[in-house]
PDB file of C-alpha atoms in Angstrom:
ATOM      1  CA  MET F  14      19.158  17.700 -36.835  1.00 51.00           C
ATOM      2  CA  GLY F  15      21.282  17.759 -33.656  1.00 61.00           C
ATOM      3  CA  SER F  16      24.114  15.431 -32.830  1.00 72.00           C
ATOM      4  CA  ALA F  17      23.626  12.384 -30.616  1.00 76.00           C
ATOM      5  CA  ILE F  18      24.330  12.740 -26.913  1.00 84.00           C
ATOM      6  CA  LEU F  19      27.467  10.810 -26.006  1.00 86.00           C
ATOM      7  CA  LEU F  20      27.351   8.120 -23.341  1.00 89.00           C
ATOM      8  CA  ARG F  21      29.564   8.436 -20.291  1.00 88.00           C
ATOM      9  CA  ASP F  22      32.998   6.886 -20.731  1.00 87.00           C
ATOM     10  CA  ASP F  23      33.324   4.967 -17.430  1.00 91.00           C
ATOM     11  CA  PHE F  24      31.256   2.020 -18.782  1.00 91.00           C
ATOM     12  CA  ASP F  25      31.391  -0.175 -21.866  1.00 91.00           C
ATOM     13  CA  GLY F  26      29.076  -2.654 -23.585  1.00 91.00           C
ATOM     14  CA  ARG F  27      30.471  -5.684 -21.775  1.00 93.00           C
ATOM     15  CA  ALA F  28      30.033  -4.044 -18.343  1.00 94.00           C
ATOM     16  CA  LEU F  29      26.423  -3.120 -19.137  1.00 93.00           C
ATOM     17  CA  ARG F  30      25.633  -6.654 -20.296  1.00 94.00           C
ATOM     18  CA  GLN F  31      27.104  -7.986 -17.046  1.00 95.00           C
ATOM     19  CA  LEU F  32      24.922  -5.573 -15.046  1.00 94.00           C
ATOM     20  CA  ALA F  33      21.881  -6.635 -17.113  1.00 94.00           C
ATOM     21  CA  ARG F  34      22.527 -10.284 -16.164  1.00 95.00           C
ATOM     22  CA  GLN F  35      22.775  -9.421 -12.464  1.00 94.00           C
ATOM     23  CA  THR F  36      19.748  -7.172 -12.107  1.00 93.00           C
ATOM     24  CA  LYS F  37      16.343  -8.461 -10.977  1.00 93.00           C
ATOM     25  CA  ASP F  38      14.507  -5.583 -12.699  1.00 92.00           C
ATOM     26  CA  ALA F  39      13.500  -6.609 -16.231  1.00 93.00           C
ATOM     27  CA  ASN F  40      12.997  -3.021 -17.400  1.00 93.00           C
ATOM     28  CA  GLN F  41      16.447  -1.992 -16.201  1.00 94.00           C
ATOM     29  CA  ALA F  42      17.990  -5.029 -17.939  1.00 94.00           C
ATOM     30  CA  ARG F  43      16.244  -4.133 -21.213  1.00 95.00           C
ATOM     31  CA  ARG F  44      17.518  -0.559 -21.000  1.00 95.00           C
ATOM     32  CA  LEU F  45      21.056  -1.679 -20.140  1.00 95.00           C
ATOM     33  CA  LEU F  46      21.109  -4.035 -23.137  1.00 95.00           C
ATOM     34  CA  ALA F  47      19.900  -1.264 -25.441  1.00 95.00           C
ATOM     35  CA  LEU F  48      22.649   1.072 -24.217  1.00 94.00           C
ATOM     36  CA  ALA F  49      25.221  -1.731 -24.505  1.00 94.00           C
ATOM     37  CA  GLU F  50      24.359  -1.872 -28.211  1.00 94.00           C
ATOM     38  CA  ILE F  51      25.247   1.821 -28.509  1.00 93.00           C
ATOM     39  CA  TYR F  52      28.547   1.275 -26.669  1.00 93.00           C
ATOM     40  CA  ASP F  53      29.388  -1.543 -29.075  1.00 92.00           C
ATOM     41  CA  GLY F  54      28.994   0.792 -32.053  1.00 91.00           C
ATOM     42  CA  GLY F  55      25.382   0.077 -32.960  1.00 91.00           C
ATOM     43  CA  SER F  56      23.009   2.814 -34.030  1.00 92.00           C
ATOM     44  CA  ARG F  57      20.407   4.454 -31.816  1.00 92.00           C
ATOM     45  CA  SER F  58      17.777   2.864 -34.074  1.00 93.00           C
ATOM     46  CA  ASP F  59      19.178  -0.576 -33.219  1.00 94.00           C
ATOM     47  CA  ALA F  60      19.070   0.313 -29.530  1.00 94.00           C
ATOM     48  CA  ALA F  61      15.442   1.447 -29.922  1.00 94.00           C
ATOM     49  CA  ARG F  62      14.607  -1.872 -31.645  1.00 94.00           C
ATOM     50  CA  ILE F  63      16.280  -3.855 -28.826  1.00 93.00           C
ATOM     51  CA  GLY F  64      14.437  -1.840 -26.185  1.00 92.00           C
ATOM     52  CA  SER F  65      11.148  -1.886 -28.154  1.00 92.00           C
ATOM     53  CA  VAL F  66      10.867   1.892 -27.834  1.00 94.00           C
ATOM     54  CA  THR F  67      11.234   5.042 -29.914  1.00 94.00           C
ATOM     55  CA  LEU F  68      14.402   7.041 -30.500  1.00 93.00           C
ATOM     56  CA  GLN F  69      13.173   9.751 -28.118  1.00 94.00           C
ATOM     57  CA  ILE F  70      12.921   7.238 -25.279  1.00 94.00           C
ATOM     58  CA  VAL F  71      16.438   5.959 -26.019  1.00 94.00           C
ATOM     59  CA  ARG F  72      17.616   9.581 -25.773  1.00 94.00           C
ATOM     60  CA  ASP F  73      15.857   9.876 -22.367  1.00 94.00           C
ATOM     61  CA  TRP F  74      17.589   6.673 -21.224  1.00 94.00           C
ATOM     62  CA  VAL F  75      20.959   8.077 -22.275  1.00 94.00           C
ATOM     63  CA  LEU F  76      20.323  11.258 -20.291  1.00 94.00           C
ATOM     64  CA  ARG F  77      19.228   9.290 -17.213  1.00 93.00           C
ATOM     65  CA  PHE F  78      22.201   6.930 -17.523  1.00 93.00           C
ATOM     66  CA  ASN F  79      24.673   9.805 -17.904  1.00 94.00           C
ATOM     67  CA  ALA F  80      23.235  11.573 -14.857  1.00 93.00           C
ATOM     68  CA  ARG F  81      22.852   8.659 -12.409  1.00 92.00           C
ATOM     69  CA  GLY F  82      24.512   5.629 -13.946  1.00 92.00           C
ATOM     70  CA  PRO F  83      22.780   2.223 -14.055  1.00 92.00           C
ATOM     71  CA  ASP F  84      20.522   3.201 -11.148  1.00 91.00           C
ATOM     72  CA  GLY F  85      19.058   5.931 -13.340  1.00 90.00           C
ATOM     73  CA  LEU F  86      17.497   3.248 -15.533  1.00 91.00           C
ATOM     74  CA  VAL F  87      15.319   1.865 -12.727  1.00 91.00           C
ATOM     75  CA  ASN F  88      11.687   2.979 -12.697  1.00 88.00           C
ATOM     76  CA  GLY F  89      11.204   5.236  -9.695  1.00 81.00           C
ATOM     77  CA  LYS F  90       7.995   5.754  -7.818  1.00 81.00           C
ATOM     78  CA  ALA F  91       6.015   8.751  -8.994  1.00 80.00           C
ATOM     79  CA  PRO F  92       6.042  11.534  -6.403  1.00 81.00           C
ATOM     80  CA  GLY F  93       2.267  11.989  -6.432  1.00 82.00           C
ATOM     81  CA  GLY F  94       0.412  15.110  -5.463  1.00 84.00           C
ATOM     82  CA  ARG F  95       1.256  17.443  -2.636  1.00 87.00           C
ATOM     83  CA  ALA F  96      -0.352  16.548   0.702  1.00 88.00           C
ATOM     84  CA  LYS F  97      -3.327  18.708   1.618  1.00 92.00           C
ATOM     85  CA  LEU F  98      -2.591  18.729   5.352  1.00 93.00           C
ATOM     86  CA  ASN F  99       0.686  19.881   6.841  1.00 93.00           C
ATOM     87  CA  VAL F 100       2.274  18.386   9.962  1.00 94.00           C
ATOM     88  CA  ALA F 101       0.542  20.761  12.415  1.00 95.00           C
ATOM     89  CA  GLN F 102      -2.850  20.084  10.820  1.00 95.00           C
ATOM     90  CA  ARG F 103      -2.269  16.333  11.009  1.00 95.00           C
ATOM     91  CA  HIS F 104      -1.446  16.629  14.715  1.00 95.00           C
ATOM     92  CA  ALA F 105      -4.650  18.619  15.250  1.00 95.00           C
ATOM     93  CA  LEU F 106      -6.626  15.937  13.391  1.00 94.00           C
ATOM     94  CA  ALA F 107      -5.059  13.176  15.499  1.00 94.00           C
ATOM     95  CA  LYS F 108      -5.794  15.108  18.687  1.00 94.00           C
ATOM     96  CA  ILE F 109      -9.449  15.691  17.808  1.00 93.00           C
ATOM     97  CA  VAL F 110      -9.945  12.025  16.858  1.00 92.00           C
ATOM     98  CA  GLU F 111      -8.297  10.791  20.070  1.00 91.00           C
ATOM     99  CA  SER F 112     -10.301  13.108  22.303  1.00 91.00           C
ATOM    100  CA  GLY F 113     -13.571  12.277  20.541  1.00 89.00           C
ATOM    101  CA  PRO F 114     -16.374  14.641  19.621  1.00 89.00           C
ATOM    102  CA  ILE F 115     -18.261  16.790  22.079  1.00 88.00           C
ATOM    103  CA  PRO F 116     -21.931  16.370  21.106  1.00 87.00           C
ATOM    104  CA  ALA F 117     -22.928  19.875  22.159  1.00 89.00           C
ATOM    105  CA  ILE F 118     -20.146  21.484  20.086  1.00 88.00           C
ATOM    106  CA  HIS F 119     -19.609  19.115  17.174  1.00 85.00           C
ATOM    107  CA  GLY F 120     -23.195  17.828  16.867  1.00 87.00           C
ATOM    108  CA  VAL F 121     -22.140  14.163  16.646  1.00 87.00           C
ATOM    109  CA  VAL F 122     -21.620  11.403  19.190  1.00 87.00           C
ATOM    110  CA  ARG F 123     -18.855   9.624  17.264  1.00 87.00           C
ATOM    111  CA  TRP F 124     -16.530  10.682  14.469  1.00 90.00           C
ATOM    112  CA  ARG F 125     -17.277   9.547  10.965  1.00 91.00           C
ATOM    113  CA  ARG F 126     -15.133  10.463   8.005  1.00 93.00           C
ATOM    114  CA  LYS F 127     -17.940  12.683   6.754  1.00 94.00           C
ATOM    115  CA  ASP F 128     -17.899  14.581  10.054  1.00 94.00           C
ATOM    116  CA  LEU F 129     -14.117  14.932   9.972  1.00 95.00           C
ATOM    117  CA  VAL F 130     -14.301  16.336   6.423  1.00 95.00           C
ATOM    118  CA  ARG F 131     -16.665  19.019   7.736  1.00 94.00           C
ATOM    119  CA  TRP F 132     -14.440  19.693  10.781  1.00 94.00           C
ATOM    120  CA  ILE F 133     -11.311  20.032   8.618  1.00 95.00           C
ATOM    121  CA  PHE F 134     -13.091  22.502   6.352  1.00 95.00           C
ATOM    122  CA  GLN F 135     -14.404  24.542   9.294  1.00 93.00           C
ATOM    123  CA  GLU F 136     -11.040  24.513  11.042  1.00 93.00           C
ATOM    124  CA  PHE F 137      -8.548  24.924   8.180  1.00 94.00           C
ATOM    125  CA  ARG F 138     -10.685  25.852   5.123  1.00 95.00           C
ATOM    126  CA  ILE F 139      -9.362  22.803   3.261  1.00 95.00           C
ATOM    127  CA  ALA F 140     -11.817  20.810   1.158  1.00 95.00           C
ATOM    128  CA  MET F 141     -11.068  17.091   1.289  1.00 94.00           C
ATOM    129  CA  ASP F 142     -12.764  13.908   0.172  1.00 94.00           C
ATOM    130  CA  GLU F 143     -13.825  11.235   2.668  1.00 94.00           C
ATOM    131  CA  THR F 144     -11.389   8.711   1.177  1.00 93.00           C
ATOM    132  CA  THR F 145      -8.534  11.201   1.566  1.00 93.00           C
ATOM    133  CA  VAL F 146      -9.444  11.667   5.225  1.00 94.00           C
ATOM    134  CA  GLY F 147      -9.490   7.871   5.591  1.00 92.00           C
ATOM    135  CA  ARG F 148      -5.963   7.648   4.126  1.00 92.00           C
ATOM    136  CA  GLU F 149      -4.760  10.416   6.433  1.00 93.00           C
ATOM    137  CA  LEU F 150      -6.226   8.621   9.464  1.00 93.00           C
ATOM    138  CA  LYS F 151      -4.642   5.333   8.397  1.00 92.00           C
ATOM    139  CA  ALA F 152      -1.275   7.090   7.980  1.00 91.00           C
ATOM    140  CA  LEU F 153      -1.683   8.480  11.506  1.00 92.00           C
ATOM    141  CA  GLY F 154      -2.168   4.939  12.838  1.00 91.00           C
ATOM    142  CA  PHE F 155      -5.936   4.955  13.335  1.00 90.00           C
ATOM    143  CA  ALA F 156      -8.027   1.930  12.391  1.00 85.00           C
ATOM    144  CA  LYS F 157     -11.681   1.993  11.480  1.00 77.00           C
ATOM    145  CA  LEU F 158     -13.464   0.556  14.481  1.00 70.00           C
ATOM    146  CA  SER F 159     -17.081   0.710  15.486  1.00 68.00           C
ATOM    147  CA  ALA F 160     -18.616  -0.356  18.746  1.00 67.00           C
ATOM    148  CA  ARG F 161     -20.673  -3.512  18.811  1.00 71.00           C
ATOM    149  CA  PRO F 162     -24.350  -2.581  19.004  1.00 71.00           C
ATOM    150  CA  ARG F 163     -25.951  -3.165  22.373  1.00 73.00           C
ATOM    151  CA  HIS F 164     -29.608  -3.355  23.271  1.00 75.00           C
ATOM    152  CA  TYR F 165     -30.710  -0.543  25.553  1.00 71.00           C
ATOM    153  CA  ALA F 166     -32.359  -2.966  28.000  1.00 76.00           C
ATOM    154  CA  GLN F 167     -29.476  -5.417  28.229  1.00 79.00           C
ATOM    155  CA  ASN F 168     -28.440  -6.276  31.779  1.00 80.00           C
ATOM    156  CA  GLU F 169     -24.678  -6.833  31.999  1.00 79.00           C
ATOM    157  CA  LEU F 170     -24.884  -8.733  35.315  1.00 80.00           C
ATOM    158  CA  GLU F 171     -27.329 -11.271  33.921  1.00 80.00           C
ATOM    159  CA  ALA F 172     -25.164 -11.734  30.820  1.00 77.00           C
ATOM    160  CA  GLU F 173     -22.088 -12.496  32.973  1.00 78.00           C
ATOM    161  CA  ALA F 174     -24.081 -14.962  35.101  1.00 75.00           C
ATOM    162  CA  PHE F 175     -25.322 -16.711  31.948  1.00 72.00           C
ATOM    163  CA  LYS F 176     -21.759 -17.034  30.612  1.00 73.00           C
ATOM    164  CA  LYS F 177     -20.545 -18.636  33.838  1.00 68.00           C
ATOM    165  CA  THR F 178     -23.293 -21.271  34.099  1.00 65.00           C
ATOM    166  CA  SER F 179     -23.614 -22.288  30.457  1.00 59.00           C
ATOM    167  CA  PRO F 180     -21.801 -25.503  29.478  1.00 64.00           C
ATOM    168  CA  PRO F 181     -19.294 -25.255  26.666  1.00 64.00           C
ATOM    169  CA  LEU F 182     -20.705 -25.840  23.205  1.00 69.00           C
ATOM    170  CA  TRP F 183     -18.242 -28.608  22.355  1.00 71.00           C
ATOM    171  CA  ARG F 184     -15.973 -31.026  24.141  1.00 69.00           C
ATOM    172  CA  LYS F 185     -12.860 -32.789  22.998  1.00 70.00           C
ATOM    173  CA  SER F 186     -13.594 -36.424  22.206  1.00 70.00           C
ATOM    174  CA  GLU F 187     -11.661 -39.117  23.983  1.00 75.00           C
ATOM    175  CA  ALA F 188      -8.954 -41.060  22.176  1.00 70.00           C
ATOM    176  CA  GLY F 189     -10.324 -44.103  20.358  1.00 66.00           C
ATOM    177  CA  SER F 190     -13.941 -43.030  20.712  1.00 65.00           C
ATOM    178  CA  ARG F 191     -14.427 -42.698  16.964  1.00 65.00           C
ATOM    179  CA  ALA F 192     -15.403 -45.898  15.213  1.00 65.00           C
ATOM    180  CA  ALA F 193     -13.420 -47.055  12.187  1.00 62.00           C
ATOM    181  CA  PRO F 194     -15.140 -46.214   8.890  1.00 65.00           C
ATOM    182  CA  THR F 195     -17.138 -49.069   7.447  1.00 67.00           C
ATOM    183  CA  SER F 196     -18.095 -49.986   3.921  1.00 68.00           C
ATOM    184  CA  SER F 197     -21.668 -50.344   2.705  1.00 70.00           C
ATOM    185  CA  SER F 198     -21.431 -54.087   3.436  1.00 72.00           C
ATOM    186  CA  GLY F 199     -20.573 -53.422   7.064  1.00 63.00           C
ATOM    187  CA  GLY F 200     -16.887 -54.374   7.023  1.00 64.00           C
ATOM    188  CA  PRO F 201     -14.002 -51.967   7.784  1.00 65.00           C
ATOM    189  CA  THR F 202     -12.635 -50.034   4.820  1.00 68.00           C
ATOM    190  CA  LYS F 203      -9.035 -49.885   3.663  1.00 69.00           C
ATOM    191  CA  ARG F 204      -7.133 -46.639   3.577  1.00 65.00           C
ATOM    192  CA  ALA F 205      -6.628 -45.260   0.086  1.00 59.00           C
TER     193      ALA F 205
END
C-alpha cells in the first residue's frame, strides 16, 4: 500500500476552518472541514467520515487542494461536448437565416429547424439534431418567431378604417361613480 499524499504546508487546520465559515458553497465547506481534520492530525478515514465520502474521494480532494488551493475544492462546470459547428460555419448559418430561404433553391418559403438541419448537412456534411440547431440559433441571438396568420382575402385598408371608427372597449370610470357595497339588508357594510 502506498504512502498518503502530504497536504501543502502553507495552510493549517485553523485556516481551513476559517475559510469553511466564510464560504457560501456548502460542498467546498464540507471538503475544507475534512481536510482540516487531516491537518489537525486526524486520519484520512476520519476525514472521509466528516466528508461523508470514501478514502479515494478524500485523496482526490487532497490532489485538487494541493494543485489549486481552496478554489480547487469548488465544483466546476463540466466542459461538455465539443461544438459541432466552428465559427465560420456559425457565421454561414447566421447569414443564411438572416437572408431567408430562396424558394426555388431551398424548396421552402421560411426556415424551420428541420430545414436548417438539412441545409447544414448538405453544406457541411454535419449531422445535427433539431434541438441542437435551436440551441445554436439561440446562441447566435435568434428568437423563434412566426408570422401571424392572415386571411388571403383580408383588405388592409378596411381593417385600418375599422380600427379608427370603433369605440374603445372600456372607459375609465369617474371618481365616486361606484356605489358603496351594501349588506343583504340594504345598509352599507363595514370594512373588515
